[in-house]
XYZ file of C-alpha atoms in Angstrom:
79
model
C -3.113 1.314 -0.036
C -2.569 -2.327 -0.715
C -4.123 -5.523 -1.645
C -2.929 -9.160 -1.267
C -4.650 -12.014 -3.027
C -4.310 -14.838 -5.375
C -0.573 -15.082 -4.857
C 0.042 -11.450 -5.510
C 0.614 -8.170 -3.587
C -0.296 -4.897 -5.099
C 0.693 -1.518 -3.549
C -0.730 1.726 -4.729
C 0.055 5.291 -3.623
C 0.039 8.705 -5.309
C 3.745 8.402 -6.042
C 4.070 4.826 -7.111
C 2.596 1.331 -7.700
C 4.266 -2.017 -7.018
C 3.141 -5.588 -7.943
C 4.933 -8.538 -6.527
C 4.323 -12.386 -7.027
C 4.054 -14.127 -3.680
C 5.465 -17.511 -3.869
C 8.292 -19.365 -2.159
C 10.648 -18.946 -5.208
C 9.539 -15.468 -6.044
C 11.643 -12.379 -5.514
C 9.501 -9.771 -3.789
C 12.264 -7.159 -4.574
C 11.257 -7.489 -8.345
C 8.350 -4.953 -9.137
C 6.297 -6.454 -11.968
C 3.858 -3.595 -12.411
C 5.181 -2.818 -15.804
C 5.871 -6.404 -16.870
C 2.197 -7.536 -16.031
C -0.158 -4.703 -16.942
C -3.156 -7.030 -16.983
C -2.625 -8.280 -13.439
C -1.901 -4.633 -12.427
C -5.223 -3.554 -13.920
C -7.099 -6.400 -12.191
C -5.554 -5.762 -8.776
C -6.126 -2.045 -9.116
C -9.818 -2.517 -9.972
C -10.270 -4.771 -7.058
C -8.741 -2.323 -4.738
C -10.798 0.537 -6.199
C -13.903 -1.586 -5.455
C -12.892 -2.094 -1.794
C -12.044 1.635 -1.248
C -15.538 2.570 -2.796
C -17.316 0.303 -0.396
C -15.123 1.451 2.538
C -14.425 5.123 2.043
C -11.575 6.708 4.034
C -12.641 8.590 7.137
C -10.195 11.357 8.131
C -9.413 11.604 11.870
C -8.939 14.733 13.758
C -5.317 15.839 14.352
C -3.873 14.596 17.647
C -1.358 16.322 19.851
C 1.819 14.390 20.483
C 4.410 15.224 23.058
C 8.162 15.394 22.337
C 9.126 11.968 23.434
C 6.454 10.352 21.200
C 7.661 12.647 18.225
C 11.173 11.477 18.813
C 10.082 7.788 19.014
C 8.104 8.081 15.738
C 10.888 9.873 14.005
C 13.375 7.111 15.034
C 10.959 4.527 13.571
C 10.767 6.523 10.286
C 7.014 7.536 10.648
C 7.815 11.247 10.873
C 10.378 13.377 8.985
């Protein structure tokens, strides 16, 4: 999940968190999640509010043919 706002981008997954300053001179390759724990907490709280108001709805599995599977693998969406 991710959130963009106020000149920041916050990405959250089970495996990791990333926080980037969005500005013309900013380096989006520099993860600031540990350097700015206050901003990380604010962005995380805001993301949780949004996810609470709009809960995830799981979709039924879809059958895909071999060509689509190969295309998705080539794009990195499937292993």
